[in-house]
Amino acid sequence: METGVKQIKRKDATKEKSKLPKTASEEKESEPKGKSKYGPMPSFPYQRVFTRGILILGVLTVVYFGTKDGREVALAKQKEVVHHRAQDITCSDDYKAELETFSGCVPKRCGRLVSDKLVSGSEADALLSIAKRGMALGGSQGGATILDLHSGALSQGKNFINIYQLNSAKEVLKKTDFTFYKVVKTKIQNAVGHHFGVQPQSLYLTHPTFFSRLNAAPALTIHDEYWHPHIDKETYESFHYTSLLYLADYGRDFQGGRFVFIDGDNTNRTVEPRKGRVSMFTSGSENVHYVERVTSGTRYALTVSFTCDQKYAIDDPTLPPSPPKELKQ
Ligand SMILES: O=C(O)CCC(=O)C(=O)O
Ligand SMILES: [Fe+2]
């Protein structure tokens, strides 16, 4: 793949070419007829060398400062409604090699897909409501609260509790909440299968599958530091395909908090969260990413990820029938 520096240099060079003084042969062709070819030459060539020098310096300055820190491209803006926006990236070798061992699960393509058409407004509302009700049972004191719907893990203060060990969880979460989760999970599973060219039945839901709530509060533990660049396959060993469902709007519910892919062509590609927007991507090192720090407001999202390895498969989350006796409160 070509680097962004090369691409930009070439583009600018073409654009700037037309602005540069004409070459000697071009000048010659445009000289008025009848004038002596060898007539007196003014001091023009020196001016031209000087002007050219300034222009070249200007172009180099633009190229240098334009590419020094890379460039940024929006993959999906919050204000637009994206039906199906895909970007293919060459699969990383280690990722591809690992997946070769799982038949039916090798992607035909690696990369990303963003869609605002997969999850309905009412489904997004229902899931946001689960996140809010569940998180009301605890909450981090730092900037990141997570609620894992499968294990019941919920940030509380600087630690985690298990909401399924609380009697109050049964009053707060209902059977229908889990039905909503399952419907949305199944839609995403099918879309992942379809987009990456794998059989949906060879994808298994894996842990953690969690709601996240991010805000601008200073981090108190490492779990609050959500903004570090990472590769999901390394952070969450079992992930092969990651999906994120956004439950809040960038620029309206919160500032900062955009999702950023850091690409090898010296380009950052951003996904601005939009309520109901699903972003899915292969979890290997072709998709290094981070979340910008939220500067104000509250950002909600749901992570739903799939593994090809049956030993990491989890069942769809359900509300446990009743808390174990010794843990009843
Ligand atoms: O919430 C997001 O947009 C992404 C979070 C993330 O990258 C992760 O949990 O691994
Ligand atoms: Fe991630």
Short mmCIF file of C-alpha atoms and ligand atoms in Angstrom, two decimals:
data_model
loop_
_atom_site.label_atom_id
_atom_site.label_comp_id
_atom_site.label_asym_id
_atom_site.label_seq_id
_atom_site.Cartn_x
_atom_site.Cartn_y
_atom_site.Cartn_z
CA MET A 1 0.00 0.00 0.00
CA GLU A 2 1.29 3.48 -0.80
CA THR A 3 1.93 5.87 2.06
CA GLY A 4 -0.23 8.95 2.49
CA VAL A 5 2.93 11.08 2.13
CA LYS A 6 3.49 9.75 -1.36
CA GLN A 7 -0.15 10.23 -2.34
CA ILE A 8 -0.30 13.77 -1.08
CA LYS A 9 3.03 14.70 -2.63
CA ARG A 10 1.87 13.45 -6.01
CA LYS A 11 -1.50 15.17 -5.78
CA ASP A 12 0.01 18.49 -4.75
CA ALA A 13 2.72 18.26 -7.35
CA THR A 14 0.10 17.87 -10.12
CA LYS A 15 -2.00 20.70 -8.74
CA GLU A 16 0.95 22.96 -8.24
CA LYS A 17 2.38 22.20 -11.68
CA SER A 18 -0.15 24.46 -13.39
CA LYS A 19 0.75 27.31 -11.03
CA LEU A 20 4.48 27.11 -11.72
CA PRO A 21 6.00 29.40 -14.39
CA LYS A 22 5.98 27.79 -17.78
CA THR A 23 9.07 25.88 -18.83
CA ALA A 24 11.54 27.53 -21.19
CA SER A 25 10.14 25.68 -24.20
CA GLU A 26 6.55 26.66 -23.31
CA GLU A 27 7.62 30.30 -22.92
CA LYS A 28 9.29 30.18 -26.26
CA GLU A 29 6.13 28.99 -27.97
CA SER A 30 4.11 31.84 -26.49
CA GLU A 31 6.53 34.63 -27.43
CA PRO A 32 4.86 37.22 -29.66
CA LYS A 33 5.65 36.71 -33.32
CA GLY A 34 8.03 39.08 -35.05
CA LYS A 35 10.24 39.68 -32.02
CA SER A 36 13.86 38.62 -32.27
CA LYS A 37 14.53 35.34 -30.63
CA TYR A 38 17.86 36.77 -29.53
CA GLY A 39 16.67 40.18 -28.41
CA PRO A 40 17.84 41.67 -25.13
CA MET A 41 16.97 39.53 -22.16
CA PRO A 42 15.79 41.38 -19.04
CA SER A 43 16.79 40.24 -15.55
CA PHE A 44 13.70 38.01 -15.68
CA PRO A 45 15.52 34.63 -15.38
CA TYR A 46 16.78 35.57 -11.92
CA GLN A 47 13.28 36.58 -10.85
CA ARG A 48 12.00 33.33 -12.25
CA VAL A 49 14.53 31.25 -10.36
CA PHE A 50 13.64 33.14 -7.22
CA THR A 51 9.87 32.76 -7.74
CA ARG A 52 10.31 29.10 -8.49
CA GLY A 53 12.38 28.64 -5.38
CA ILE A 54 9.70 30.28 -3.26
CA LEU A 55 6.98 28.18 -4.85
CA ILE A 56 8.86 24.92 -4.34
CA LEU A 57 9.58 25.89 -0.74
CA GLY A 58 5.88 26.64 -0.28
CA VAL A 59 4.85 23.28 -1.73
CA LEU A 60 7.36 21.44 0.45
CA THR A 61 6.14 23.31 3.54
CA VAL A 62 2.53 22.39 2.79
CA VAL A 63 3.47 18.74 2.20
CA TYR A 64 5.61 18.59 5.34
CA PHE A 65 3.07 20.12 7.69
CA GLY A 66 0.17 18.35 6.00
CA THR A 67 1.66 14.92 6.51
CA LYS A 68 3.85 15.29 9.60
CA ASP A 69 1.04 14.33 11.94
CA GLY A 70 -0.90 12.35 9.34
CA ARG A 71 -4.28 13.26 7.98
CA GLU A 72 -7.80 12.55 9.14
CA VAL A 73 -10.68 11.28 7.09
CA ALA A 74 -14.25 10.72 8.33
CA LEU A 75 -15.51 7.22 7.62
CA ALA A 76 -18.92 8.21 8.98
CA LYS A 77 -20.04 11.60 10.24
CA GLN A 78 -22.69 11.82 12.93
CA LYS A 79 -25.01 13.93 10.80
CA GLU A 80 -25.16 11.57 7.84
CA VAL A 81 -27.29 8.46 7.54
CA VAL A 82 -25.06 5.70 6.30
CA HIS A 83 -26.70 2.72 4.61
CA HIS A 84 -23.68 0.58 4.11
CA ARG A 85 -20.21 2.09 4.07
CA ALA A 86 -17.41 -0.41 3.73
CA GLN A 87 -13.69 -0.03 3.70
CA ASP A 88 -11.49 -3.01 2.92
CA ILE A 89 -8.07 -3.42 4.48
CA THR A 90 -5.60 -6.20 3.78
CA CYS A 91 -5.92 -8.82 6.52
CA SER A 92 -2.93 -8.97 8.86
CA ASP A 93 -0.92 -12.18 8.43
CA ASP A 94 -1.31 -13.40 12.02
CA TYR A 95 -5.06 -12.83 11.97
CA LYS A 96 -5.49 -14.63 8.66
CA ALA A 97 -3.26 -17.51 9.81
CA GLU A 98 -5.27 -17.96 13.01
CA LEU A 99 -8.60 -17.99 11.19
CA GLU A 100 -7.41 -20.53 8.61
CA THR A 101 -7.82 -23.11 11.35
CA PHE A 102 -11.58 -22.44 11.62
CA SER A 103 -13.42 -23.65 8.57
CA GLY A 104 -16.21 -21.40 7.35
CA CYS A 105 -14.87 -18.52 9.41
CA VAL A 106 -12.04 -17.21 7.19
CA PRO A 107 -12.99 -13.72 6.00
CA LYS A 108 -13.21 -13.09 2.26
CA ARG A 109 -12.15 -9.54 3.12
CA CYS A 110 -10.87 -7.70 6.17
CA GLY A 111 -11.78 -4.16 7.07
CA ARG A 112 -14.80 -2.28 8.35
CA LEU A 113 -18.44 -1.67 7.71
CA VAL A 114 -20.61 1.08 9.12
CA SER A 115 -24.40 0.96 8.86
CA ASP A 116 -27.19 3.08 10.30
CA LYS A 117 -29.82 0.81 8.80
CA LEU A 118 -29.31 -2.39 10.73
CA VAL A 119 -30.73 -1.44 14.11
CA SER A 120 -34.01 0.47 14.45
CA GLY A 121 -34.55 3.53 16.61
CA SER A 122 -36.76 1.60 19.02
CA GLU A 123 -34.18 -1.17 19.37
CA ALA A 124 -31.48 1.39 20.14
CA ASP A 125 -33.80 3.05 22.69
CA ALA A 126 -34.57 -0.28 24.34
CA LEU A 127 -30.88 -1.12 24.66
CA LEU A 128 -30.01 2.34 25.97
CA SER A 129 -32.70 1.91 28.58
CA ILE A 130 -31.15 -1.44 29.68
CA ALA A 131 -27.75 0.26 29.99
CA LYS A 132 -29.14 3.11 32.07
CA ARG A 133 -31.19 0.90 34.39
CA GLY A 134 -28.41 -1.63 34.84
CA MET A 135 -25.72 0.96 35.44
CA ALA A 136 -27.88 2.68 38.04
CA LEU A 137 -27.08 -0.35 40.24
CA GLY A 138 -23.45 0.78 40.43
CA GLY A 139 -21.11 2.88 38.32
CA SER A 140 -17.44 3.78 38.14
CA GLN A 141 -16.07 6.84 39.90
CA GLY A 142 -13.68 7.29 36.97
CA GLY A 143 -14.65 7.99 33.38
CA ALA A 144 -15.71 4.51 32.24
CA THR A 145 -18.52 2.30 33.49
CA ILE A 146 -19.10 -1.08 31.90
CA LEU A 147 -21.96 -3.52 32.33
CA ASP A 148 -21.34 -7.00 30.98
CA LEU A 149 -24.75 -8.41 30.23
CA HIS A 150 -23.51 -11.99 30.15
CA SER A 151 -21.48 -12.18 33.38
CA GLY A 152 -23.34 -9.40 35.18
CA ALA A 153 -20.07 -7.53 35.89
CA LEU A 154 -20.71 -3.86 36.59
CA SER A 155 -18.17 -1.18 37.50
CA GLN A 156 -18.71 0.13 40.99
CA GLY A 157 -16.41 2.74 42.46
CA LYS A 158 -12.97 1.44 41.65
CA ASN A 159 -14.09 -2.21 41.43
CA PHE A 160 -16.71 -4.48 39.92
CA ILE A 161 -19.82 -6.10 41.32
CA ASN A 162 -22.03 -8.81 39.86
CA ILE A 163 -25.52 -7.44 39.36
CA TYR A 164 -26.92 -10.98 39.04
CA GLN A 165 -26.08 -11.46 42.70
CA LEU A 166 -28.34 -8.56 43.63
CA ASN A 167 -32.04 -9.14 44.22
CA SER A 168 -32.67 -5.69 42.81
CA ALA A 169 -31.36 -6.77 39.39
CA LYS A 170 -34.61 -8.72 38.89
CA GLU A 171 -36.67 -5.63 39.46
CA VAL A 172 -34.50 -3.56 37.18
CA LEU A 173 -33.95 -5.91 34.25
CA LYS A 174 -36.75 -7.83 32.56
CA LYS A 175 -36.96 -10.82 30.26
CA THR A 176 -37.90 -8.59 27.34
CA ASP A 177 -34.62 -6.69 27.76
CA PHE A 178 -32.73 -9.86 26.92
CA THR A 179 -35.00 -10.50 23.97
CA PHE A 180 -34.08 -7.11 22.54
CA TYR A 181 -30.40 -7.89 23.02
CA LYS A 182 -30.78 -11.22 21.24
CA VAL A 183 -32.67 -9.75 18.29
CA VAL A 184 -30.01 -7.08 17.77
CA LYS A 185 -27.16 -9.54 18.30
CA THR A 186 -28.61 -11.88 15.67
CA LYS A 187 -28.98 -9.06 13.13
CA ILE A 188 -25.36 -8.05 13.69
CA GLN A 189 -24.18 -11.67 13.48
CA ASN A 190 -25.87 -12.09 10.10
CA ALA A 191 -24.49 -8.79 8.85
CA VAL A 192 -20.96 -9.69 9.95
CA GLY A 193 -21.29 -13.04 8.18
CA HIS A 194 -22.66 -11.43 5.04
CA HIS A 195 -20.16 -8.60 4.85
CA PHE A 196 -17.00 -10.53 5.63
CA GLY A 197 -18.10 -13.58 3.65
CA VAL A 198 -18.31 -16.09 6.49
CA GLN A 199 -21.10 -18.39 7.57
CA PRO A 200 -23.08 -16.75 10.41
CA GLN A 201 -23.40 -20.17 12.08
CA SER A 202 -19.62 -20.39 12.32
CA LEU A 203 -19.60 -17.18 14.40
CA TYR A 204 -20.17 -17.49 18.12
CA LEU A 205 -21.03 -14.72 20.51
CA THR A 206 -18.07 -14.24 22.84
CA HIS A 207 -17.29 -12.44 26.09
CA PRO A 208 -17.17 -9.75 27.14
CA THR A 209 -20.37 -8.37 25.60
CA PHE A 210 -20.92 -5.12 27.38
CA PHE A 211 -22.48 -1.71 27.56
CA SER A 212 -20.09 1.15 28.08
CA ARG A 213 -20.75 4.59 29.50
CA LEU A 214 -17.95 7.08 29.04
CA ASN A 215 -17.62 10.59 30.37
CA ALA A 216 -14.98 13.21 31.06
CA ALA A 217 -14.35 12.28 34.73
CA PRO A 218 -10.66 11.76 35.48
CA ALA A 219 -9.59 8.12 35.41
CA LEU A 220 -9.17 6.45 38.79
CA THR A 221 -8.12 2.98 37.65
CA ILE A 222 -6.68 1.46 34.50
CA HIS A 223 -10.23 0.32 33.59
CA ASP A 224 -11.21 3.97 33.21
CA GLU A 225 -8.54 4.58 30.56
CA TYR A 226 -10.50 3.80 27.46
CA TRP A 227 -8.55 6.02 25.08
CA HIS A 228 -5.44 3.92 24.46
CA PRO A 229 -4.79 2.65 20.93
CA HIS A 230 -5.20 -1.12 20.81
CA ILE A 231 -5.99 -4.20 18.76
CA ASP A 232 -9.10 -6.04 19.93
CA LYS A 233 -7.61 -9.47 19.19
CA GLU A 234 -4.91 -8.64 21.75
CA THR A 235 -7.11 -6.90 24.30
CA TYR A 236 -9.85 -9.52 24.17
CA GLU A 237 -8.21 -12.78 23.20
CA SER A 238 -11.32 -14.45 21.86
CA PHE A 239 -12.48 -11.66 19.50
CA HIS A 240 -12.35 -12.34 15.79
CA TYR A 241 -15.05 -9.91 14.66
CA THR A 242 -15.88 -6.84 16.72
CA SER A 243 -19.07 -4.85 16.49
CA LEU A 244 -20.11 -1.69 18.23
CA LEU A 245 -23.61 -0.33 18.48
CA TYR A 246 -23.74 3.33 19.41
CA LEU A 247 -26.49 4.46 21.72
CA ALA A 248 -25.77 8.19 21.86
CA ASP A 249 -24.97 10.99 19.45
CA TYR A 250 -21.57 12.60 19.08
CA GLY A 251 -21.88 16.39 19.16
CA ARG A 252 -25.27 16.28 20.87
CA ASP A 253 -25.09 13.95 23.86
CA PHE A 254 -21.32 14.27 24.26
CA GLN A 255 -18.22 15.91 22.83
CA GLY A 256 -14.99 14.07 22.03
CA GLY A 257 -15.42 10.28 22.06
CA ARG A 258 -15.07 9.64 18.35
CA PHE A 259 -13.85 6.20 17.34
CA VAL A 260 -10.58 6.35 15.41
CA PHE A 261 -8.92 3.73 13.18
CA ILE A 262 -5.17 4.35 12.95
CA ASP A 263 -4.20 3.25 9.47
CA GLY A 264 -0.85 2.38 7.95
CA ASP A 265 -1.18 5.06 5.27
CA ASN A 266 -0.57 7.76 7.88
CA THR A 267 -4.31 8.38 8.02
CA ASN A 268 -6.75 8.30 10.91
CA ARG A 269 -10.26 7.29 9.90
CA THR A 270 -12.99 8.34 12.29
CA VAL A 271 -16.43 7.00 13.06
CA GLU A 272 -18.59 9.55 14.81
CA PRO A 273 -21.06 7.79 17.09
CA ARG A 274 -24.68 8.12 16.09
CA LYS A 275 -27.54 6.49 17.95
CA GLY A 276 -28.36 3.16 16.26
CA ARG A 277 -25.13 3.15 14.21
CA VAL A 278 -23.33 -0.18 13.96
CA SER A 279 -19.67 -0.40 13.18
CA MET A 280 -18.17 -3.84 12.60
CA PHE A 281 -14.62 -4.80 11.82
CA THR A 282 -12.17 -7.65 11.81
CA SER A 283 -10.44 -7.76 15.20
CA GLY A 284 -6.84 -8.22 13.98
CA SER A 285 -3.97 -5.76 13.73
CA GLU A 286 -5.35 -4.40 10.45
CA ASN A 287 -7.76 -2.48 12.69
CA VAL A 288 -5.72 -0.64 15.32
CA HIS A 289 -8.02 1.88 16.96
CA TYR A 290 -8.84 4.02 19.95
CA VAL A 291 -11.65 6.10 21.36
CA GLU A 292 -10.98 9.79 21.86
CA ARG A 293 -11.42 11.08 25.38
CA VAL A 294 -14.91 12.35 26.01
CA THR A 295 -14.64 16.02 26.90
CA SER A 296 -18.24 16.58 28.03
CA GLY A 297 -21.55 14.70 28.25
CA THR A 298 -22.10 10.95 28.31
CA ARG A 299 -21.41 8.41 25.60
CA TYR A 300 -23.20 5.02 25.59
CA ALA A 301 -22.31 2.06 23.39
CA LEU A 302 -22.73 -1.71 23.26
CA THR A 303 -19.96 -4.10 22.23
CA VAL A 304 -21.10 -7.36 20.63
CA SER A 305 -18.29 -9.56 19.40
CA PHE A 306 -17.87 -12.92 17.75
CA THR A 307 -15.30 -15.65 17.85
CA CYS A 308 -14.68 -18.49 15.42
CA ASP A 309 -13.41 -20.64 18.28
CA GLN A 310 -16.19 -22.64 19.84
CA LYS A 311 -14.30 -22.94 23.11
CA TYR A 312 -14.81 -19.20 23.67
CA ALA A 313 -18.50 -19.26 22.74
CA ILE A 314 -21.00 -17.93 25.27
CA ASP A 315 -24.75 -18.35 25.43
CA ASP A 316 -26.99 -15.39 24.85
CA PRO A 317 -27.26 -13.42 28.07
CA THR A 318 -30.27 -14.21 30.27
CA LEU A 319 -31.48 -13.10 33.63
CA PRO A 320 -30.47 -15.89 36.05
CA PRO A 321 -33.56 -17.51 37.64
CA SER A 322 -32.60 -16.40 41.15
CA PRO A 323 -29.39 -15.43 42.91
CA PRO A 324 -27.47 -18.20 44.66
CA LYS A 325 -28.84 -18.52 48.21
CA GLU A 326 -25.64 -17.64 50.06
CA LEU A 327 -25.31 -14.46 48.02
CA LYS A 328 -28.88 -13.23 48.58
CA GLN A 329 -29.03 -9.81 50.20
O1 LIG B 1 -16.76 2.24 22.26
C1 LIG B 1 -16.10 2.21 21.23
O2 LIG B 1 -16.33 2.94 20.28
C2 LIG B 1 -14.94 1.24 21.10
C3 LIG B 1 -14.46 0.66 22.37
C4 LIG B 1 -13.29 -0.26 22.14
O3 LIG B 1 -12.48 -0.04 21.28
C5 LIG B 1 -13.14 -1.46 22.94
O4 LIG B 1 -13.87 -1.64 23.91
O5 LIG B 1 -12.27 -2.27 22.62
FE FE B 2 -11.44 -1.88 20.82
#
